[in-house]
mmCIF file of C-alpha atoms in Angstrom:
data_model
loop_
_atom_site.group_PDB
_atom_site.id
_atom_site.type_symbol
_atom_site.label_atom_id
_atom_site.label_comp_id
_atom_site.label_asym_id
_atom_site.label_seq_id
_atom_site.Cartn_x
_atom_site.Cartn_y
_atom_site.Cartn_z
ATOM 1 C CA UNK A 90 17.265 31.095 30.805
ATOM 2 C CA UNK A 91 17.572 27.749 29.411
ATOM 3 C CA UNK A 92 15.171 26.101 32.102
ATOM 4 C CA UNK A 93 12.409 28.391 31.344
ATOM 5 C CA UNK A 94 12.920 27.487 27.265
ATOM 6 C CA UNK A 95 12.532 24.089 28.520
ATOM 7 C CA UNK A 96 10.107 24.152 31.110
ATOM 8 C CA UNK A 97 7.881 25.487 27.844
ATOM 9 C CA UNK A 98 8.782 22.784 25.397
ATOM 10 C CA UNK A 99 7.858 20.120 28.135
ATOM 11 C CA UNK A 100 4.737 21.974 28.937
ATOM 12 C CA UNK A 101 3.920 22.245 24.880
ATOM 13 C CA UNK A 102 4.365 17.894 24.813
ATOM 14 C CA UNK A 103 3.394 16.406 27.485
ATOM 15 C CA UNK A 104 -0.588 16.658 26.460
ATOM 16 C CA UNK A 105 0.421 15.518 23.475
ATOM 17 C CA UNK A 106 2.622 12.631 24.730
ATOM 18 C CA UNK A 107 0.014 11.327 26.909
ATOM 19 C CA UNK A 108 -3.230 11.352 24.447
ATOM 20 C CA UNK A 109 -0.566 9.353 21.945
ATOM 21 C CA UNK A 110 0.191 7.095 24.653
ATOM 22 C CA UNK A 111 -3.180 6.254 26.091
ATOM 23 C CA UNK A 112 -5.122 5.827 22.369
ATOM 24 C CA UNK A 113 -2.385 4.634 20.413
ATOM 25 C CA UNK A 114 0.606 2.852 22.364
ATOM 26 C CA UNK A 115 -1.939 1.735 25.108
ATOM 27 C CA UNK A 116 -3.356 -0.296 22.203
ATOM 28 C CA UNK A 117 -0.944 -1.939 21.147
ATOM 29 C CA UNK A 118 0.129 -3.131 24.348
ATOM 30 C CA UNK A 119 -2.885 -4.648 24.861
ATOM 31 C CA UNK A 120 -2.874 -6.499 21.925
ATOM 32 C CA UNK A 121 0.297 -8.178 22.549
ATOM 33 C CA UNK A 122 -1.267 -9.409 26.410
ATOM 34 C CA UNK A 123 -4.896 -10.639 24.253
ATOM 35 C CA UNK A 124 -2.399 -12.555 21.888
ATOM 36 C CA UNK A 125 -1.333 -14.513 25.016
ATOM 37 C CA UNK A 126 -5.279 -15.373 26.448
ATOM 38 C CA UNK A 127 -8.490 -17.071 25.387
ATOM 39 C CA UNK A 128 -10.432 -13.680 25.199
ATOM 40 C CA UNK A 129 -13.331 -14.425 23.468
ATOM 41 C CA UNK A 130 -14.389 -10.615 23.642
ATOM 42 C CA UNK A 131 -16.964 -10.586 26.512
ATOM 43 C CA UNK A 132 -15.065 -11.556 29.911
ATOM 44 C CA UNK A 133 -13.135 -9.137 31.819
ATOM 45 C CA UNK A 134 -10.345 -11.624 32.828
ATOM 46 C CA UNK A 135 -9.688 -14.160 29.851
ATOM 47 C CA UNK A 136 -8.167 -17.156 30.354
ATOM 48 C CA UNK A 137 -3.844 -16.788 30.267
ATOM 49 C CA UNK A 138 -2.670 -19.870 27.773
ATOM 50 C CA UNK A 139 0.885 -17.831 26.397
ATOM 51 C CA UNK A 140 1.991 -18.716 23.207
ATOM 52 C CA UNK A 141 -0.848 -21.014 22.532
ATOM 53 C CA UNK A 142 -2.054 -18.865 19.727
ATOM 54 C CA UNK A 143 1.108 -18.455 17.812
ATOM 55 C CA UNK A 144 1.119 -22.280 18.061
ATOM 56 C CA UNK A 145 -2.295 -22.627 16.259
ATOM 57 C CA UNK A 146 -1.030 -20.130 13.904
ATOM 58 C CA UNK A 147 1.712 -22.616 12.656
ATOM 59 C CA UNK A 148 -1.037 -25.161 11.949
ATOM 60 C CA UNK A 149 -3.715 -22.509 10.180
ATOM 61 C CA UNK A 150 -3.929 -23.310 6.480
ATOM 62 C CA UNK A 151 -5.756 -20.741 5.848
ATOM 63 C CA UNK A 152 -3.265 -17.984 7.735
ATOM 64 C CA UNK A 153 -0.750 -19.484 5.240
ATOM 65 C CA UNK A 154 -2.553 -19.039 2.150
ATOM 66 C CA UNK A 155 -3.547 -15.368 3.849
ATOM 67 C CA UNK A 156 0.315 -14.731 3.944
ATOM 68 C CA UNK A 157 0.903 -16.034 0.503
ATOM 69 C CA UNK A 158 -1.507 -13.551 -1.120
ATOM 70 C CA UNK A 159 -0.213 -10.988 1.464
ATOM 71 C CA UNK A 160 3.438 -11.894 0.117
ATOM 72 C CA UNK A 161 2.131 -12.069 -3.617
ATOM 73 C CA UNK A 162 0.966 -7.895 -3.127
ATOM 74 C CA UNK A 163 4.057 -7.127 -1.396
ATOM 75 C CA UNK A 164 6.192 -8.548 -4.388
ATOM 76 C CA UNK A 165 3.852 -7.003 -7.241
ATOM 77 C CA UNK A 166 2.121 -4.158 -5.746
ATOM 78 C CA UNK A 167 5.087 -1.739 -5.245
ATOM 79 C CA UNK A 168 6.700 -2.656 -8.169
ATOM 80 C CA UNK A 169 3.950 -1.975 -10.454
ATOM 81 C CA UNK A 170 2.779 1.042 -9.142
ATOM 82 C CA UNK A 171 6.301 2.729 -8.610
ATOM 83 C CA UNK A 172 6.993 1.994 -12.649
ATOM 84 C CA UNK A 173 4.042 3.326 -13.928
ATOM 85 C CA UNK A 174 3.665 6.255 -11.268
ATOM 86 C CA UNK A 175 7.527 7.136 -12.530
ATOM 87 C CA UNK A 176 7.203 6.331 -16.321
ATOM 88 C CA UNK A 177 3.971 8.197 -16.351
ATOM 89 C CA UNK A 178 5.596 11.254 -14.132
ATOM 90 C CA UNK A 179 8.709 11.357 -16.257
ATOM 91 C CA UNK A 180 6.610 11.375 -19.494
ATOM 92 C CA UNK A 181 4.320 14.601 -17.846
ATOM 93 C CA UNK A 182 7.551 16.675 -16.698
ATOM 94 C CA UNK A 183 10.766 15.972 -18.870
ATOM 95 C CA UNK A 184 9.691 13.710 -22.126
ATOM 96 C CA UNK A 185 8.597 16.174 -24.425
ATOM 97 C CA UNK A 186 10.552 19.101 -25.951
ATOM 98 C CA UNK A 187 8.817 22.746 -26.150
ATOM 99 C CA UNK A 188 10.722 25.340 -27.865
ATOM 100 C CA UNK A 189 14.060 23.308 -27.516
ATOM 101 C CA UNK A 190 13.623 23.340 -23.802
ATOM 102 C CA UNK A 191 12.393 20.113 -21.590
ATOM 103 C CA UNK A 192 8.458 20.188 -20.736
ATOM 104 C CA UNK A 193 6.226 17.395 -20.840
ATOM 105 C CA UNK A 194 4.093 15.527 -23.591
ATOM 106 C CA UNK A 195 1.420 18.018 -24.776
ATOM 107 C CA UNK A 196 -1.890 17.867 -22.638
ATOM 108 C CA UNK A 197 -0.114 16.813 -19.692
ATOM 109 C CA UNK A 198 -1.421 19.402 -17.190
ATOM 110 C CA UNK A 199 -5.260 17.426 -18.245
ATOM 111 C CA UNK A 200 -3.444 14.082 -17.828
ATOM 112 C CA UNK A 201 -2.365 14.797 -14.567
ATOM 113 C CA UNK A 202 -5.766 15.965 -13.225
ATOM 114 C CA UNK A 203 -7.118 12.239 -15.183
ATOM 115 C CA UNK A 204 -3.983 10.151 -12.896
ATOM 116 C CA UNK A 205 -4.512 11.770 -9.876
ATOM 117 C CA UNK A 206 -8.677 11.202 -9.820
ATOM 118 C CA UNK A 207 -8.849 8.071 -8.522
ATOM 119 C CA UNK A 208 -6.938 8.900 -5.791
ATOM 120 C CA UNK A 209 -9.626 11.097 -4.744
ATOM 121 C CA UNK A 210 -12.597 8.711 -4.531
ATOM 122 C CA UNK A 211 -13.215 6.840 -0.751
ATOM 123 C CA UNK A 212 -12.214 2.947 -1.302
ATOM 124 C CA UNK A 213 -15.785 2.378 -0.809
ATOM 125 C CA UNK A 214 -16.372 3.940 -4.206
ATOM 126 C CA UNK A 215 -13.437 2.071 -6.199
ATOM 127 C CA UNK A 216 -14.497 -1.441 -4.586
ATOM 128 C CA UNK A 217 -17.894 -0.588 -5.722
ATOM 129 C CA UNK A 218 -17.210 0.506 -8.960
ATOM 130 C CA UNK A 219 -14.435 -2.375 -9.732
ATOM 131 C CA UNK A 220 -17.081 -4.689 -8.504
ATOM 132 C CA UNK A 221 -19.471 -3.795 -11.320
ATOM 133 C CA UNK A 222 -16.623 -3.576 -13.997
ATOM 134 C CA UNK A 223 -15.955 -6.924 -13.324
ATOM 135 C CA UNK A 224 -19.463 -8.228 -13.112
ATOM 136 C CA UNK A 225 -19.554 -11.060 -15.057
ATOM 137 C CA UNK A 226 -23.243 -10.765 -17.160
ATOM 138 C CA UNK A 227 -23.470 -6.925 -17.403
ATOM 139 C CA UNK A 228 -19.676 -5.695 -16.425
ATOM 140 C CA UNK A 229 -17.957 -3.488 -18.771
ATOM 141 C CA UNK A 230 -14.778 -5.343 -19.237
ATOM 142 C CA UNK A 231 -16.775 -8.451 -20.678
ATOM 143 C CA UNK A 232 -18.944 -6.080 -22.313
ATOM 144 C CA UNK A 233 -15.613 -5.105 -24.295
ATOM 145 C CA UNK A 234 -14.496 -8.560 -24.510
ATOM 146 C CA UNK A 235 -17.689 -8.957 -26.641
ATOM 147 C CA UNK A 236 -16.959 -5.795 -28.663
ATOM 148 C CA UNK A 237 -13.599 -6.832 -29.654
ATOM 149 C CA UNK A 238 -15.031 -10.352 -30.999
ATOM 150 C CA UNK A 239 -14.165 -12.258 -27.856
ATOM 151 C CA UNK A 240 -17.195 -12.893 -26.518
ATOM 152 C CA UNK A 241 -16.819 -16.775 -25.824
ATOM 153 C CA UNK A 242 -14.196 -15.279 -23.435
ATOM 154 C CA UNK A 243 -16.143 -14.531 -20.126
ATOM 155 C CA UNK A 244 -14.164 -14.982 -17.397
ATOM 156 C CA UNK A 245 -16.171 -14.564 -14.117
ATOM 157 C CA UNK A 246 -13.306 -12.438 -12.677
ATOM 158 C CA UNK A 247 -14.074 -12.325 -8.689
ATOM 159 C CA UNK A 248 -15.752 -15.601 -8.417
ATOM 160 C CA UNK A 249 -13.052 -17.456 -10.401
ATOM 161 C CA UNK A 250 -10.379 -18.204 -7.858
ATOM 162 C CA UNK A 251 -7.303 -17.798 -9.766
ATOM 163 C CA UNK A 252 -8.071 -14.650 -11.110
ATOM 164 C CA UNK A 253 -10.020 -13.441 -7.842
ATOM 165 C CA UNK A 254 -6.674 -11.688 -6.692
ATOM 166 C CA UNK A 255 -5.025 -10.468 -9.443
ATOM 167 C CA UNK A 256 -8.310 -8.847 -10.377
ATOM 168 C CA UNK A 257 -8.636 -7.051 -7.074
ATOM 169 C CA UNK A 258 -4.672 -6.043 -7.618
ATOM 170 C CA UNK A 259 -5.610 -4.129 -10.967
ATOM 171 C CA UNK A 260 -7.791 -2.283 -8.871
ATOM 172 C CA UNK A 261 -5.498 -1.697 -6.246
ATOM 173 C CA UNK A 262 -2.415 -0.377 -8.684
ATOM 174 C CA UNK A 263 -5.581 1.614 -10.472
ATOM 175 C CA UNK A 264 -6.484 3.379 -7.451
ATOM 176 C CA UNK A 265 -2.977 4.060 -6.418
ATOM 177 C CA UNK A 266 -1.060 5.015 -9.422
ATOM 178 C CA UNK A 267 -2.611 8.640 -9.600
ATOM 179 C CA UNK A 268 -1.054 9.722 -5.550
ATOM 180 C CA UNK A 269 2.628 8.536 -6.712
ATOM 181 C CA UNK A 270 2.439 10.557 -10.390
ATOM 182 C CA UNK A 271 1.590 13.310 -7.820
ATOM 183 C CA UNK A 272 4.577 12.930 -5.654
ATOM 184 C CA UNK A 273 7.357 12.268 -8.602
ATOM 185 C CA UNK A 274 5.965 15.481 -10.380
ATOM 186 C CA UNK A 275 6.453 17.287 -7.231
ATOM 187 C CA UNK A 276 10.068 15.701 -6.677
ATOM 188 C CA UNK A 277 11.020 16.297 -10.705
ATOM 189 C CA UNK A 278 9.815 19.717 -11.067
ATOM 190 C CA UNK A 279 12.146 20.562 -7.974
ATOM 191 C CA UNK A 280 15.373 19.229 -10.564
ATOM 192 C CA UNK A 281 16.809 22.366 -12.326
ATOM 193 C CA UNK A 282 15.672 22.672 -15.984
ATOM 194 C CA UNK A 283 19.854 23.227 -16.443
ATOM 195 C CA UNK A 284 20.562 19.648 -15.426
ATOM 196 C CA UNK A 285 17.981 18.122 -18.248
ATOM 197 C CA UNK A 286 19.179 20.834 -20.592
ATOM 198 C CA UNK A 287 23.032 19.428 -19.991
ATOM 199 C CA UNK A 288 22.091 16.494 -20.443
ATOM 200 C CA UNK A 289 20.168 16.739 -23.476
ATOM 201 C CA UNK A 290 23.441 18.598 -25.160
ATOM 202 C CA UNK A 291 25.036 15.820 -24.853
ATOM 203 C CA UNK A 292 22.849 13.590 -26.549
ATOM 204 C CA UNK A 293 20.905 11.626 -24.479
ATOM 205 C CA UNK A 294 18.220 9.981 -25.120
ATOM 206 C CA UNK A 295 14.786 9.823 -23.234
ATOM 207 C CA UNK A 296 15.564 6.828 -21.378
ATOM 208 C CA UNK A 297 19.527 7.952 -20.561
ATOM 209 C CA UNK A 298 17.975 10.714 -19.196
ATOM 210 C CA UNK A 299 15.921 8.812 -16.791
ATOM 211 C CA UNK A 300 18.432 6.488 -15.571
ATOM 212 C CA UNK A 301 21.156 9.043 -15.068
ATOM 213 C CA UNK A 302 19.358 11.788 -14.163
ATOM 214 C CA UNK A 303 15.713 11.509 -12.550
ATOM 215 C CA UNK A 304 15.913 8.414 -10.729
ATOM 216 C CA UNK A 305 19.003 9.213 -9.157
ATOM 217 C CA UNK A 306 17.783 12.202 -8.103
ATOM 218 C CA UNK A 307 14.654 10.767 -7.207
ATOM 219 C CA UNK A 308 15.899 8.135 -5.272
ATOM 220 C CA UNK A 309 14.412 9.409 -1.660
ATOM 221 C CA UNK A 310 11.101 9.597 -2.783
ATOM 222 C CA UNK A 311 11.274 6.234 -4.746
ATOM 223 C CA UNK A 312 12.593 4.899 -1.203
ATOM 224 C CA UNK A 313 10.225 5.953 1.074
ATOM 225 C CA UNK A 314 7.147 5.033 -1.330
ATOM 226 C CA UNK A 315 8.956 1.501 -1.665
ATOM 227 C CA UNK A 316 8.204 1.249 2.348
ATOM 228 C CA UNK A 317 4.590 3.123 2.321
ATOM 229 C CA UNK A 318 3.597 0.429 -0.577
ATOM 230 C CA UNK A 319 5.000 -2.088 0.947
ATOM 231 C CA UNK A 320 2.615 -1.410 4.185
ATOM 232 C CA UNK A 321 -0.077 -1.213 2.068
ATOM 233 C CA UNK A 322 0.544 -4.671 0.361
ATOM 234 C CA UNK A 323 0.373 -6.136 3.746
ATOM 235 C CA UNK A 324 -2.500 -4.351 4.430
ATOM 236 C CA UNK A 325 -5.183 -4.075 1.573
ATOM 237 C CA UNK A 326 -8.131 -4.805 4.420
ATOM 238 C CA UNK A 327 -10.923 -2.041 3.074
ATOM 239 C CA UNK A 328 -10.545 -3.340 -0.811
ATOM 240 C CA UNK A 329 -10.885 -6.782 -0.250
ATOM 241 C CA UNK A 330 -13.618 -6.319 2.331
ATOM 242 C CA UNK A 331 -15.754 -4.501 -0.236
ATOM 243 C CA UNK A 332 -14.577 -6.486 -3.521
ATOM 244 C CA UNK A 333 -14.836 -10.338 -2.140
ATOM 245 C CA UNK A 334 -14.628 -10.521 1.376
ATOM 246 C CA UNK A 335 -11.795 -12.809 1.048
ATOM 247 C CA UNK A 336 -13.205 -15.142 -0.989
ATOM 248 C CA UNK A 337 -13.962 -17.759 -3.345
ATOM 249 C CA UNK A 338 -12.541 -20.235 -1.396
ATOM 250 C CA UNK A 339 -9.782 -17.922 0.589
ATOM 251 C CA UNK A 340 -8.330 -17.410 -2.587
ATOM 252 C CA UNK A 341 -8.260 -13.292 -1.893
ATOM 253 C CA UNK A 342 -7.699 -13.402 1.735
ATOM 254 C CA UNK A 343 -4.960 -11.668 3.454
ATOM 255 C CA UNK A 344 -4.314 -11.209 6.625
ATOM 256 C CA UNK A 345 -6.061 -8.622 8.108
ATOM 257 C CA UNK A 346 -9.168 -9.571 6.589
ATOM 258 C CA UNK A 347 -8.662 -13.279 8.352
ATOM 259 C CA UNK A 348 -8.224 -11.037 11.265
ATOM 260 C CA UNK A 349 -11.573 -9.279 11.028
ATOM 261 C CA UNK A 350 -13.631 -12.368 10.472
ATOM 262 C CA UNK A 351 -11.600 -14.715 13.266
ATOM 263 C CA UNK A 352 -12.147 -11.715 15.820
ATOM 264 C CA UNK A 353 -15.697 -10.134 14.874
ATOM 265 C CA UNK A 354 -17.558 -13.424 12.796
ATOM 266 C CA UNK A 355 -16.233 -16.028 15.528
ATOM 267 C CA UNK A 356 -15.339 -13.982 18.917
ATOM 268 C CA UNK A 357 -11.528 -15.469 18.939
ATOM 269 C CA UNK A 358 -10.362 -12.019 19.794
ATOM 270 C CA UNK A 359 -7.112 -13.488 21.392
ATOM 271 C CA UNK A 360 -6.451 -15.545 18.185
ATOM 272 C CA UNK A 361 -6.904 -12.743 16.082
ATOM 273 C CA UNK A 362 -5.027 -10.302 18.033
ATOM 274 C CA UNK A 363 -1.880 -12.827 17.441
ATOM 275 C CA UNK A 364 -2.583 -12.182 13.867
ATOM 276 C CA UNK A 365 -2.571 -8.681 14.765
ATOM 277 C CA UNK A 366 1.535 -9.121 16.327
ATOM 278 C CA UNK A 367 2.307 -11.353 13.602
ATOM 279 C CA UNK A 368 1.224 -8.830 10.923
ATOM 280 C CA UNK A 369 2.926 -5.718 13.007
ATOM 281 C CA UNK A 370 6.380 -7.754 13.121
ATOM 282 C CA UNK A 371 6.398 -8.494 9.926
ATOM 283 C CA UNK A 372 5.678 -4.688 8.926
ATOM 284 C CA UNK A 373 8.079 -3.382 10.795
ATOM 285 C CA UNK A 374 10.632 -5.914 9.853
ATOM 286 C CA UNK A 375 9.611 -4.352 6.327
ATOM 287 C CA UNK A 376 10.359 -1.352 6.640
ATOM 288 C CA UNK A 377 13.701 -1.874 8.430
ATOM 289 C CA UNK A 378 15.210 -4.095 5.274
ATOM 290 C CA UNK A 379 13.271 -1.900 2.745
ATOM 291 C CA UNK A 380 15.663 1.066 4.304
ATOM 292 C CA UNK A 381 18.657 -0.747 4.540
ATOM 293 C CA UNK A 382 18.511 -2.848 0.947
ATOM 294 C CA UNK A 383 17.903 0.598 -0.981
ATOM 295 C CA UNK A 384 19.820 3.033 1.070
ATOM 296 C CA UNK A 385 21.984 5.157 -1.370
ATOM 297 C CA UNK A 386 24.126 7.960 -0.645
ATOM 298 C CA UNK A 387 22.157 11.234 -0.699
ATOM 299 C CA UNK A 388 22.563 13.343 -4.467
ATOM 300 C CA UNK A 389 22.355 17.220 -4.430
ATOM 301 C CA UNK A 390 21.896 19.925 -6.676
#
């Protein structure tokens, strides 16, 4: 009886096993064998010179400075959007009072339509349109610099390159801050009103509440956007494509956009693909210390 059960589970995977094993692992193992040749993208047996690549990597300046920036997102990216995605969340769910029960702040229902829009439009569209608030003769953030009586103030934004990445980083947190509002609404309105009621008769405040209450029981969802944030911050290829390309001067590159222009501008395909194992140790390296620093024993209610 059993056999037959199984004979139909295997029969259910094994399509699936093998179309995830010839487009996606397949892949990957390949990259790791161009990492270790000359390919230069056009013969069919490149030259073998092992860890050659990695070497050059050591000596890159501009990998380095790719990793710093990559290293700068991964410190501020998660951070800032996990804050504001949870102060905003807890302010739409469980800061307001309505008819001495918890709700959130009036108008919240519209404000979490306005959060969650950006989320919506194609990176194409928030490059583009970040690219135009931050043009420096017509843009609208100068424009407003100008209203405000600051108009000898005109920073040049993307071409100046010490603001170049913090700039793009606004529009990162911008576009991502809506998705997370999303998900903590969904994970606080699962909390029973009778826990926020119990705590609020016994006088605490807004912020006690928070600490004690949601983000403990929040903690899972906190944890695994931690990790999906952090893979972002060492990814944030399509933003800084469209917004600057990398530049002025490197001073927005990370590395997967280094990776792009080493393998498709100059044809070092095996150079890049070492990028390409660098960056996928380092993510899953990540993720594995991500888990493990904020593990926490599991709350229920």
């Amino acid at each position: 009886m059993n056999h037959g059960k199984y004979r139909v589970i295997i029969s259910f995977l094994v399509l699936p096993v093998l179309i995830y094993g010839v487009f996606v692992v397949s892949p990957y193992l390949q990259t790791f064998y161009i990492s270790l040749t000359n390919w230069r993208g056009y013969s069919t047996n490149p030259p073998f010179i092992g860890f050659g690549n990695y070497t050059a990597l050591f000596k890159d300046d501009v990998f380095w400075q790719a990793l710093l920036h990559n290293g700068i997102l991964l410190v501020v990216l998660p951070v800032a959007v996990i804050v504001m995605s949870l102060f905003f969340a807890f302010m739409l769910n469980a800061a307001g009072r309505k008819k001495g029960a918890i709700a959130g702040v009036p108008g919240s229902g519209i404000y979490r339509v306005v959060y969650f829009f950006p989320y919506v439009l194609s990176v194409a569209i928030v490059g583009i349109l970040w690219v135009n608030i931050y043009n420096p003769i017509n843009g609208l953030l100068n424009g407003f610099l100008k209203i405000i009586g600051l108009g000898h103030v005109q920073p040049t934004w993307l071409g100046d390159p010490n603001l170049a990445i913090w700039a793009v980083m606004a529009a990162m947190v911008w576009n991502f801050v809506g998705f997370y509002v999303v998900l903590f609404t969904a994970g606080m309105q699962s909390i029973p009103n009778e826990i926020y009621e119990a705590a609020l008769l016994d006088g605490a405040g807004r912020a006690q509440t928070f600490f004690s209450v949601t983000l403990p029981l929040l903690w899972g969802n906190v944890q695994t956007s931690l990790v999906y944030m952090g893979i972002l911050a060492l990814d944030g290829f399509a933003i800084i494509q469209i917004m600057t390309n990398g530049g002025p001067n490197n001073s927005t590159q990370v590395i997967a956009t280094y990776l792009y222009q080493t393998a498709f501008n100059y044809g070092q395909f095996g150079y890049a693909s070492a990028m390409g194992v660098v960056l996928f140790l380092f993510t899953l390296i990540l993720a594995a210390i991500t888990l493990r620093v904020t593990r926490r024993d599991t709350v229920e209610f």
